[in-house]
Amino acid sequence: MDLTKIKNKIKYSPTWKRRIHHLMFCNARPRLWVKWFLNPLVFHHGKKAVIRRQTVMNVSPINQFRLGTHSTIEEYTIVDNGVGDILIGDYTRIGLRSTIIGPVQIGNHVILAQNITISGLNHHYENPQLPIHQQGVATAAIRIEDNSWIGANSVITAGVQIGKHVVVGAGSVVTKNIPDYSIAVGNPAKVIKKYDFSLKKWISTK
């Protein structure tokens, strides 16, 4: 049996997609049989990875979900891979009450503080004759590189790439890419410091 052919048939057939979606989801959440019996067979959790009990895991095998070694997802966080993969590296902590909607890739040793929203999903809105929920969605992957720290109440919008060892200040709205070894703050977030390796200190960009 060629699983790739079966997967592609489902992916490119609206009829099959509707049938599979109805079978696996109820009100945009995975059915219990998916959570209890299917997810444990296909999702990877690294050694000593922790997902707290009050976390809302809206995940299914339609897309990937991976949590790395020694990584933690704190309570009241929402994780949803319905429209894209969610891949979380090793020794990474996802803070309380955060929301992660794929496609999102988070590296190793990353800190997400509290109440952070990271969403690779956008709704189409261009046709004013239709309700927005009937116009479909678009996705653009978000990537957060190793050793970065995202401050509390920040928002990372679709398509943004955040480099290595980046600090995003609390309450920031990140709409554009942030380069490696930078500090960014504000709405929209702007880089205010960069690390100078020759001087071995953070230098203001103002």
PDB file of N, CA and C in Angstrom, residues 84-183:
ATOM      1  N   GLY A  84      -1.261  23.560   9.923  1.00  0.00           N
ATOM      2  CA  GLY A  84       0.180  23.505   9.680  1.00  0.00           C
ATOM      3  C   GLY A  84       0.935  22.839  10.806  1.00  0.00           C
ATOM      4  N   ASP A  85       2.118  22.317  10.481  1.00  0.00           N
ATOM      5  CA  ASP A  85       2.948  21.609  11.456  1.00  0.00           C
ATOM      6  C   ASP A  85       3.341  22.514  12.617  1.00  0.00           C
ATOM      7  N   ILE A  86       3.490  21.902  13.792  1.00  0.00           N
ATOM      8  CA  ILE A  86       4.071  22.579  14.947  1.00  0.00           C
ATOM      9  C   ILE A  86       5.237  21.727  15.437  1.00  0.00           C
ATOM     10  N   LEU A  87       6.436  22.276  15.320  1.00  0.00           N
ATOM     11  CA  LEU A  87       7.656  21.554  15.666  1.00  0.00           C
ATOM     12  C   LEU A  87       8.407  22.369  16.710  1.00  0.00           C
ATOM     13  N   ILE A  88       8.581  21.794  17.904  1.00  0.00           N
ATOM     14  CA  ILE A  88       9.213  22.484  19.029  1.00  0.00           C
ATOM     15  C   ILE A  88      10.477  21.719  19.401  1.00  0.00           C
ATOM     16  N   GLY A  89      11.586  22.437  19.521  1.00  0.00           N
ATOM     17  CA  GLY A  89      12.873  21.801  19.764  1.00  0.00           C
ATOM     18  C   GLY A  89      13.095  21.379  21.205  1.00  0.00           C
ATOM     19  N   ASP A  90      14.361  21.156  21.555  1.00  0.00           N
ATOM     20  CA  ASP A  90      14.761  20.653  22.869  1.00  0.00           C
ATOM     21  C   ASP A  90      14.963  21.804  23.863  1.00  0.00           C
ATOM     22  N   TYR A  91      14.694  21.515  25.142  1.00  0.00           N
ATOM     23  CA  TYR A  91      14.930  22.461  26.244  1.00  0.00           C
ATOM     24  C   TYR A  91      14.217  23.804  26.001  1.00  0.00           C
ATOM     25  N   THR A  92      13.045  23.730  25.453  1.00  0.00           N
ATOM     26  CA  THR A  92      12.255  24.932  25.164  1.00  0.00           C
ATOM     27  C   THR A  92      11.039  24.966  26.085  1.00  0.00           C
ATOM     28  N   ARG A  93      10.669  26.160  26.533  1.00  0.00           N
ATOM     29  CA  ARG A  93       9.522  26.310  27.440  1.00  0.00           C
ATOM     30  C   ARG A  93       8.488  27.240  26.824  1.00  0.00           C
ATOM     31  N   ILE A  94       7.259  26.725  26.721  1.00  0.00           N
ATOM     32  CA  ILE A  94       6.126  27.503  26.235  1.00  0.00           C
ATOM     33  C   ILE A  94       5.338  27.966  27.448  1.00  0.00           C
ATOM     34  N   GLY A  95       5.227  29.277  27.653  1.00  0.00           N
ATOM     35  CA  GLY A  95       4.687  29.825  28.891  1.00  0.00           C
ATOM     36  C   GLY A  95       3.180  29.723  29.018  1.00  0.00           C
ATOM     37  N   LEU A  96       2.702  30.019  30.210  1.00  0.00           N
ATOM     38  CA  LEU A  96       1.282  29.954  30.554  1.00  0.00           C
ATOM     39  C   LEU A  96       0.412  30.764  29.586  1.00  0.00           C
ATOM     40  N   ARG A  97      -0.746  30.193  29.245  1.00  0.00           N
ATOM     41  CA  ARG A  97      -1.796  30.885  28.504  1.00  0.00           C
ATOM     42  C   ARG A  97      -1.348  31.392  27.141  1.00  0.00           C
ATOM     43  N   SER A  98      -0.416  30.712  26.524  1.00  0.00           N
ATOM     44  CA  SER A  98       0.006  31.099  25.182  1.00  0.00           C
ATOM     45  C   SER A  98      -0.836  30.364  24.139  1.00  0.00           C
ATOM     46  N   THR A  99      -0.799  30.867  22.917  1.00  0.00           N
ATOM     47  CA  THR A  99      -1.515  30.252  21.801  1.00  0.00           C
ATOM     48  C   THR A  99      -0.545  30.039  20.651  1.00  0.00           C
ATOM     49  N   ILE A 100      -0.479  28.797  20.165  1.00  0.00           N
ATOM     50  CA  ILE A 100       0.394  28.470  19.033  1.00  0.00           C
ATOM     51  C   ILE A 100      -0.451  27.798  17.964  1.00  0.00           C
ATOM     52  N   ILE A 101      -0.552  28.447  16.802  1.00  0.00           N
ATOM     53  CA  ILE A 101      -1.307  27.919  15.673  1.00  0.00           C
ATOM     54  C   ILE A 101      -0.344  27.760  14.496  1.00  0.00           C
ATOM     55  N   GLY A 102      -0.221  26.547  13.983  1.00  0.00           N
ATOM     56  CA  GLY A 102       0.742  26.272  12.933  1.00  0.00           C
ATOM     57  C   GLY A 102       0.413  26.947  11.607  1.00  0.00           C
ATOM     58  N   PRO A 103       1.355  26.928  10.668  1.00  0.00           N
ATOM     59  CA  PRO A 103       2.661  26.286  10.765  1.00  0.00           C
ATOM     60  C   PRO A 103       3.668  27.120  11.560  1.00  0.00           C
ATOM     61  N   VAL A 104       4.273  26.461  12.567  1.00  0.00           N
ATOM     62  CA  VAL A 104       5.231  27.121  13.452  1.00  0.00           C
ATOM     63  C   VAL A 104       6.375  26.163  13.749  1.00  0.00           C
ATOM     64  N   GLN A 105       7.607  26.675  13.672  1.00  0.00           N
ATOM     65  CA  GLN A 105       8.770  25.904  14.089  1.00  0.00           C
ATOM     66  C   GLN A 105       9.546  26.719  15.126  1.00  0.00           C
ATOM     67  N   ILE A 106       9.769  26.118  16.290  1.00  0.00           N
ATOM     68  CA  ILE A 106      10.464  26.766  17.398  1.00  0.00           C
ATOM     69  C   ILE A 106      11.710  25.953  17.712  1.00  0.00           C
ATOM     70  N   GLY A 107      12.847  26.617  17.843  1.00  0.00           N
ATOM     71  CA  GLY A 107      14.116  25.928  18.000  1.00  0.00           C
ATOM     72  C   GLY A 107      14.384  25.424  19.408  1.00  0.00           C
ATOM     73  N   ASN A 108      15.658  25.209  19.700  1.00  0.00           N
ATOM     74  CA  ASN A 108      16.116  24.685  20.992  1.00  0.00           C
ATOM     75  C   ASN A 108      16.403  25.831  21.966  1.00  0.00           C
ATOM     76  N   HIS A 109      16.199  25.568  23.254  1.00  0.00           N
ATOM     77  CA  HIS A 109      16.526  26.533  24.314  1.00  0.00           C
ATOM     78  C   HIS A 109      15.802  27.866  24.106  1.00  0.00           C
ATOM     79  N   VAL A 110      14.577  27.811  23.637  1.00  0.00           N
ATOM     80  CA  VAL A 110      13.765  29.012  23.436  1.00  0.00           C
ATOM     81  C   VAL A 110      12.862  29.199  24.655  1.00  0.00           C
ATOM     82  N   ILE A 111      12.691  30.454  25.067  1.00  0.00           N
ATOM     83  CA  ILE A 111      11.774  30.785  26.165  1.00  0.00           C
ATOM     84  C   ILE A 111      10.629  31.611  25.602  1.00  0.00           C
ATOM     85  N   LEU A 112       9.412  31.125  25.786  1.00  0.00           N
ATOM     86  CA  LEU A 112       8.223  31.914  25.527  1.00  0.00           C
ATOM     87  C   LEU A 112       7.606  32.240  26.876  1.00  0.00           C
ATOM     88  N   ALA A 113       7.441  33.519  27.164  1.00  0.00           N
ATOM     89  CA  ALA A 113       6.845  33.922  28.438  1.00  0.00           C
ATOM     90  C   ALA A 113       5.333  33.698  28.392  1.00  0.00           C
ATOM     91  N   GLN A 114       4.559  34.476  29.131  1.00  0.00           N
ATOM     92  CA  GLN A 114       3.125  34.228  29.282  1.00  0.00           C
ATOM     93  C   GLN A 114       2.310  35.006  28.240  1.00  0.00           C
ATOM     94  N   ASN A 115       1.136  34.428  27.902  1.00  0.00           N
ATOM     95  CA  ASN A 115       0.133  35.113  27.060  1.00  0.00           C
ATOM     96  C   ASN A 115       0.665  35.510  25.694  1.00  0.00           C
ATOM     97  N   ILE A 116       1.465  34.655  25.102  1.00  0.00           N
ATOM     98  CA  ILE A 116       2.022  34.945  23.780  1.00  0.00           C
ATOM     99  C   ILE A 116       1.156  34.300  22.704  1.00  0.00           C
ATOM    100  N   THR A 117       0.940  35.020  21.608  1.00  0.00           N
ATOM    101  CA  THR A 117       0.218  34.474  20.460  1.00  0.00           C
ATOM    102  C   THR A 117       1.163  34.348  19.284  1.00  0.00           C
ATOM    103  N   ILE A 118       1.265  33.118  18.754  1.00  0.00           N
ATOM    104  CA  ILE A 118       2.084  32.839  17.576  1.00  0.00           C
ATOM    105  C   ILE A 118       1.184  32.116  16.588  1.00  0.00           C
ATOM    106  N   SER A 119       0.848  32.765  15.492  1.00  0.00           N
ATOM    107  CA  SER A 119      -0.108  32.170  14.552  1.00  0.00           C
ATOM    108  C   SER A 119       0.368  32.298  13.114  1.00  0.00           C
ATOM    109  N   GLY A 120       0.516  31.153  12.454  1.00  0.00           N
ATOM    110  CA  GLY A 120       0.846  31.132  11.033  1.00  0.00           C
ATOM    111  C   GLY A 120      -0.377  31.183  10.145  1.00  0.00           C
ATOM    112  N   LEU A 121      -1.549  31.455  10.721  1.00  0.00           N
ATOM    113  CA  LEU A 121      -2.829  31.424  10.015  1.00  0.00           C
ATOM    114  C   LEU A 121      -3.383  32.829   9.806  1.00  0.00           C
ATOM    115  N   ASN A 122      -3.927  33.062   8.615  1.00  0.00           N
ATOM    116  CA  ASN A 122      -4.696  34.270   8.329  1.00  0.00           C
ATOM    117  C   ASN A 122      -5.959  33.894   7.574  1.00  0.00           C
ATOM    118  N   HIS A 123      -7.028  34.643   7.784  1.00  0.00           N
ATOM    119  CA  HIS A 123      -8.276  34.432   7.036  1.00  0.00           C
ATOM    120  C   HIS A 123      -8.313  35.353   5.819  1.00  0.00           C
ATOM    121  N   HIS A 124      -8.791  34.796   4.691  1.00  0.00           N
ATOM    122  CA  HIS A 124      -9.068  35.657   3.543  1.00  0.00           C
ATOM    123  C   HIS A 124     -10.272  36.538   3.865  1.00  0.00           C
ATOM    124  N   TYR A 125     -10.257  37.751   3.328  1.00  0.00           N
ATOM    125  CA  TYR A 125     -11.320  38.720   3.615  1.00  0.00           C
ATOM    126  C   TYR A 125     -11.706  39.540   2.390  1.00  0.00           C
ATOM    127  N   GLU A 126     -11.077  39.259   1.236  1.00  0.00           N
ATOM    128  CA  GLU A 126     -11.123  40.170   0.099  1.00  0.00           C
ATOM    129  C   GLU A 126     -12.525  40.362  -0.495  1.00  0.00           C
ATOM    130  N   ASN A 127     -13.374  39.342  -0.400  1.00  0.00           N
ATOM    131  CA  ASN A 127     -14.700  39.427  -1.005  1.00  0.00           C
ATOM    132  C   ASN A 127     -15.723  39.938   0.014  1.00  0.00           C
ATOM    133  N   PRO A 128     -16.187  41.183  -0.102  1.00  0.00           N
ATOM    134  CA  PRO A 128     -17.112  41.727   0.893  1.00  0.00           C
ATOM    135  C   PRO A 128     -18.524  41.130   0.790  1.00  0.00           C
ATOM    136  N   GLN A 129     -18.771  40.329  -0.264  1.00  0.00           N
ATOM    137  CA  GLN A 129     -20.077  39.704  -0.427  1.00  0.00           C
ATOM    138  C   GLN A 129     -20.206  38.404   0.373  1.00  0.00           C
ATOM    139  N   LEU A 130     -19.104  37.942   0.926  1.00  0.00           N
ATOM    140  CA  LEU A 130     -19.108  36.690   1.682  1.00  0.00           C
ATOM    141  C   LEU A 130     -18.652  36.926   3.114  1.00  0.00           C
ATOM    142  N   PRO A 131     -19.233  36.178   4.065  1.00  0.00           N
ATOM    143  CA  PRO A 131     -18.680  36.219   5.428  1.00  0.00           C
ATOM    144  C   PRO A 131     -17.228  35.752   5.410  1.00  0.00           C
ATOM    145  N   ILE A 132     -16.426  36.326   6.263  1.00  0.00           N
ATOM    146  CA  ILE A 132     -15.001  35.998   6.273  1.00  0.00           C
ATOM    147  C   ILE A 132     -14.770  34.503   6.524  1.00  0.00           C
ATOM    148  N   HIS A 133     -15.589  33.891   7.365  1.00  0.00           N
ATOM    149  CA  HIS A 133     -15.351  32.477   7.674  1.00  0.00           C
ATOM    150  C   HIS A 133     -15.628  31.560   6.483  1.00  0.00           C
ATOM    151  N   GLN A 134     -16.248  32.080   5.420  1.00  0.00           N
ATOM    152  CA  GLN A 134     -16.499  31.276   4.227  1.00  0.00           C
ATOM    153  C   GLN A 134     -15.452  31.489   3.133  1.00  0.00           C
ATOM    154  N   GLN A 135     -14.468  32.331   3.392  1.00  0.00           N
ATOM    155  CA  GLN A 135     -13.504  32.682   2.351  1.00  0.00           C
ATOM    156  C   GLN A 135     -12.197  31.898   2.431  1.00  0.00           C
ATOM    157  N   GLY A 136     -12.112  30.988   3.372  1.00  0.00           N
ATOM    158  CA  GLY A 136     -10.905  30.177   3.452  1.00  0.00           C
ATOM    159  C   GLY A 136      -9.777  30.855   4.208  1.00  0.00           C
ATOM    160  N   VAL A 137      -8.655  30.167   4.273  1.00  0.00           N
ATOM    161  CA  VAL A 137      -7.520  30.670   5.044  1.00  0.00           C
ATOM    162  C   VAL A 137      -6.240  30.600   4.221  1.00  0.00           C
ATOM    163  N   ALA A 138      -5.261  31.362   4.657  1.00  0.00           N
ATOM    164  CA  ALA A 138      -3.913  31.310   4.098  1.00  0.00           C
ATOM    165  C   ALA A 138      -2.938  31.055   5.240  1.00  0.00           C
ATOM    166  N   THR A 139      -1.834  30.399   4.948  1.00  0.00           N
ATOM    167  CA  THR A 139      -0.827  30.139   5.977  1.00  0.00           C
ATOM    168  C   THR A 139       0.548  30.607   5.505  1.00  0.00           C
ATOM    169  N   ALA A 140       1.350  31.032   6.475  1.00  0.00           N
ATOM    170  CA  ALA A 140       2.746  31.395   6.225  1.00  0.00           C
ATOM    171  C   ALA A 140       3.531  30.998   7.471  1.00  0.00           C
ATOM    172  N   ALA A 141       4.516  30.165   7.290  1.00  0.00           N
ATOM    173  CA  ALA A 141       5.227  29.565   8.421  1.00  0.00           C
ATOM    174  C   ALA A 141       5.984  30.601   9.244  1.00  0.00           C
ATOM    175  N   ILE A 142       5.929  30.406  10.556  1.00  0.00           N
ATOM    176  CA  ILE A 142       6.708  31.199  11.514  1.00  0.00           C
ATOM    177  C   ILE A 142       7.871  30.339  11.996  1.00  0.00           C
ATOM    178  N   ARG A 143       9.030  30.964  12.123  1.00  0.00           N
ATOM    179  CA  ARG A 143      10.197  30.236  12.628  1.00  0.00           C
ATOM    180  C   ARG A 143      10.889  31.070  13.695  1.00  0.00           C
ATOM    181  N   ILE A 144      11.144  30.454  14.840  1.00  0.00           N
ATOM    182  CA  ILE A 144      11.893  31.088  15.929  1.00  0.00           C
ATOM    183  C   ILE A 144      13.143  30.254  16.160  1.00  0.00           C
ATOM    184  N   GLU A 145      14.304  30.869  15.970  1.00  0.00           N
ATOM    185  CA  GLU A 145      15.559  30.121  16.043  1.00  0.00           C
ATOM    186  C   GLU A 145      16.004  29.898  17.494  1.00  0.00           C
ATOM    187  N   ASP A 146      17.078  29.127  17.644  1.00  0.00           N
ATOM    188  CA  ASP A 146      17.585  28.709  18.957  1.00  0.00           C
ATOM    189  C   ASP A 146      17.914  29.905  19.863  1.00  0.00           C
ATOM    190  N   ASN A 147      17.723  29.669  21.168  1.00  0.00           N
ATOM    191  CA  ASN A 147      18.179  30.567  22.233  1.00  0.00           C
ATOM    192  C   ASN A 147      17.458  31.912  22.288  1.00  0.00           C
ATOM    193  N   SER A 148      16.317  32.016  21.662  1.00  0.00           N
ATOM    194  CA  SER A 148      15.590  33.286  21.683  1.00  0.00           C
ATOM    195  C   SER A 148      14.616  33.339  22.851  1.00  0.00           C
ATOM    196  N   TRP A 149      14.239  34.570  23.220  1.00  0.00           N
ATOM    197  CA  TRP A 149      13.343  34.802  24.363  1.00  0.00           C
ATOM    198  C   TRP A 149      12.270  35.783  23.913  1.00  0.00           C
ATOM    199  N   ILE A 150      11.012  35.342  23.990  1.00  0.00           N
ATOM    200  CA  ILE A 150       9.879  36.168  23.589  1.00  0.00           C
ATOM    201  C   ILE A 150       9.165  36.633  24.854  1.00  0.00           C
ATOM    202  N   GLY A 151       9.098  37.961  25.059  1.00  0.00           N
ATOM    203  CA  GLY A 151       8.524  38.520  26.276  1.00  0.00           C
ATOM    204  C   GLY A 151       7.014  38.380  26.346  1.00  0.00           C
ATOM    205  N   ALA A 152       6.472  38.507  27.550  1.00  0.00           N
ATOM    206  CA  ALA A 152       5.052  38.310  27.829  1.00  0.00           C
ATOM    207  C   ALA A 152       4.165  39.208  26.970  1.00  0.00           C
ATOM    208  N   ASN A 153       3.000  38.659  26.590  1.00  0.00           N
ATOM    209  CA  ASN A 153       1.953  39.391  25.859  1.00  0.00           C
ATOM    210  C   ASN A 153       2.372  39.813  24.455  1.00  0.00           C
ATOM    211  N   SER A 154       3.378  39.170  23.898  1.00  0.00           N
ATOM    212  CA  SER A 154       3.806  39.488  22.540  1.00  0.00           C
ATOM    213  C   SER A 154       2.981  38.712  21.513  1.00  0.00           C
ATOM    214  N   VAL A 155       2.953  39.248  20.291  1.00  0.00           N
ATOM    215  CA  VAL A 155       2.258  38.613  19.173  1.00  0.00           C
ATOM    216  C   VAL A 155       3.245  38.454  18.024  1.00  0.00           C
ATOM    217  N   ILE A 156       3.327  37.238  17.481  1.00  0.00           N
ATOM    218  CA  ILE A 156       4.174  36.964  16.319  1.00  0.00           C
ATOM    219  C   ILE A 156       3.241  36.634  15.161  1.00  0.00           C
ATOM    220  N   THR A 157       3.291  37.415  14.093  1.00  0.00           N
ATOM    221  CA  THR A 157       2.344  37.247  12.995  1.00  0.00           C
ATOM    222  C   THR A 157       2.875  36.284  11.927  1.00  0.00           C
ATOM    223  N   ALA A 158       1.970  35.853  11.070  1.00  0.00           N
ATOM    224  CA  ALA A 158       2.280  34.829  10.068  1.00  0.00           C
ATOM    225  C   ALA A 158       3.444  35.234   9.178  1.00  0.00           C
ATOM    226  N   GLY A 159       4.316  34.270   8.898  1.00  0.00           N
ATOM    227  CA  GLY A 159       5.426  34.473   7.983  1.00  0.00           C
ATOM    228  C   GLY A 159       6.686  35.048   8.580  1.00  0.00           C
ATOM    229  N   VAL A 160       6.659  35.406   9.867  1.00  0.00           N
ATOM    230  CA  VAL A 160       7.812  36.050  10.503  1.00  0.00           C
ATOM    231  C   VAL A 160       8.898  35.027  10.835  1.00  0.00           C
ATOM    232  N   GLN A 161      10.152  35.428  10.612  1.00  0.00           N
ATOM    233  CA  GLN A 161      11.310  34.627  10.980  1.00  0.00           C
ATOM    234  C   GLN A 161      12.096  35.394  12.052  1.00  0.00           C
ATOM    235  N   ILE A 162      12.289  34.763  13.203  1.00  0.00           N
ATOM    236  CA  ILE A 162      13.043  35.367  14.299  1.00  0.00           C
ATOM    237  C   ILE A 162      14.356  34.610  14.432  1.00  0.00           C
ATOM    238  N   GLY A 163      15.452  35.340  14.408  1.00  0.00           N
ATOM    239  CA  GLY A 163      16.767  34.719  14.357  1.00  0.00           C
ATOM    240  C   GLY A 163      17.239  34.135  15.676  1.00  0.00           C
ATOM    241  N   LYS A 164      18.518  33.743  15.714  1.00  0.00           N
ATOM    242  CA  LYS A 164      19.124  33.147  16.905  1.00  0.00           C
ATOM    243  C   LYS A 164      19.382  34.211  17.971  1.00  0.00           C
ATOM    244  N   HIS A 165      19.185  33.823  19.228  1.00  0.00           N
ATOM    245  CA  HIS A 165      19.482  34.665  20.385  1.00  0.00           C
ATOM    246  C   HIS A 165      18.865  36.054  20.238  1.00  0.00           C
ATOM    247  N   VAL A 166      17.591  36.057  19.894  1.00  0.00           N
ATOM    248  CA  VAL A 166      16.831  37.301  19.791  1.00  0.00           C
ATOM    249  C   VAL A 166      16.014  37.485  21.063  1.00  0.00           C
ATOM    250  N   VAL A 167      15.928  38.734  21.516  1.00  0.00           N
ATOM    251  CA  VAL A 167      15.045  39.091  22.626  1.00  0.00           C
ATOM    252  C   VAL A 167      13.938  39.978  22.081  1.00  0.00           C
ATOM    253  N   VAL A 168      12.691  39.551  22.300  1.00  0.00           N
ATOM    254  CA  VAL A 168      11.531  40.361  21.917  1.00  0.00           C
ATOM    255  C   VAL A 168      10.902  40.888  23.200  1.00  0.00           C
ATOM    256  N   GLY A 169      10.844  42.212  23.335  1.00  0.00           N
ATOM    257  CA  GLY A 169      10.346  42.825  24.555  1.00  0.00           C
ATOM    258  C   GLY A 169       8.869  42.554  24.787  1.00  0.00           C
ATOM    259  N   ALA A 170       8.462  42.567  26.043  1.00  0.00           N
ATOM    260  CA  ALA A 170       7.083  42.296  26.421  1.00  0.00           C
ATOM    261  C   ALA A 170       6.117  43.233  25.696  1.00  0.00           C
ATOM    262  N   GLY A 171       4.994  42.673  25.251  1.00  0.00           N
ATOM    263  CA  GLY A 171       3.960  43.459  24.605  1.00  0.00           C
ATOM    264  C   GLY A 171       4.246  43.832  23.167  1.00  0.00           C
ATOM    265  N   SER A 172       5.273  43.282  22.575  1.00  0.00           N
ATOM    266  CA  SER A 172       5.620  43.626  21.193  1.00  0.00           C
ATOM    267  C   SER A 172       4.727  42.891  20.196  1.00  0.00           C
ATOM    268  N   VAL A 173       4.556  43.502  19.026  1.00  0.00           N
ATOM    269  CA  VAL A 173       3.852  42.873  17.907  1.00  0.00           C
ATOM    270  C   VAL A 173       4.857  42.751  16.762  1.00  0.00           C
ATOM    271  N   VAL A 174       5.261  41.529  16.476  1.00  0.00           N
ATOM    272  CA  VAL A 174       6.330  41.296  15.498  1.00  0.00           C
ATOM    273  C   VAL A 174       5.699  40.984  14.145  1.00  0.00           C
ATOM    274  N   THR A 175       5.869  41.895  13.193  1.00  0.00           N
ATOM    275  CA  THR A 175       5.279  41.755  11.865  1.00  0.00           C
ATOM    276  C   THR A 175       6.328  41.559  10.771  1.00  0.00           C
ATOM    277  N   LYS A 176       7.608  41.734  11.129  1.00  0.00           N
ATOM    278  CA  LYS A 176       8.696  41.575  10.160  1.00  0.00           C
ATOM    279  C   LYS A 176       9.810  40.735  10.779  1.00  0.00           C
ATOM    280  N   ASN A 177      10.657  40.192   9.928  1.00  0.00           N
ATOM    281  CA  ASN A 177      11.754  39.341  10.392  1.00  0.00           C
ATOM    282  C   ASN A 177      12.690  40.107  11.331  1.00  0.00           C
ATOM    283  N   ILE A 178      13.227  39.380  12.307  1.00  0.00           N
ATOM    284  CA  ILE A 178      14.197  39.938  13.254  1.00  0.00           C
ATOM    285  C   ILE A 178      15.509  39.177  13.071  1.00  0.00           C
ATOM    286  N   PRO A 179      16.621  39.874  12.789  1.00  0.00           N
ATOM    287  CA  PRO A 179      17.890  39.173  12.546  1.00  0.00           C
ATOM    288  C   PRO A 179      18.499  38.593  13.824  1.00  0.00           C
ATOM    289  N   ASP A 180      19.478  37.712  13.644  1.00  0.00           N
ATOM    290  CA  ASP A 180      20.182  37.083  14.766  1.00  0.00           C
ATOM    291  C   ASP A 180      20.753  38.137  15.720  1.00  0.00           C
ATOM    292  N   TYR A 181      20.822  37.765  17.006  1.00  0.00           N
ATOM    293  CA  TYR A 181      21.500  38.561  18.030  1.00  0.00           C
ATOM    294  C   TYR A 181      20.996  40.009  18.056  1.00  0.00           C
ATOM    295  N   SER A 182      19.670  40.125  18.126  1.00  0.00           N
ATOM    296  CA  SER A 182      19.031  41.447  18.161  1.00  0.00           C
ATOM    297  C   SER A 182      18.055  41.528  19.325  1.00  0.00           C
ATOM    298  N   ILE A 183      17.760  42.757  19.746  1.00  0.00           N
ATOM    299  CA  ILE A 183      16.692  43.033  20.699  1.00  0.00           C
ATOM    300  C   ILE A 183      15.669  43.900  19.984  1.00  0.00           C
TER     301      ILE A 183
END
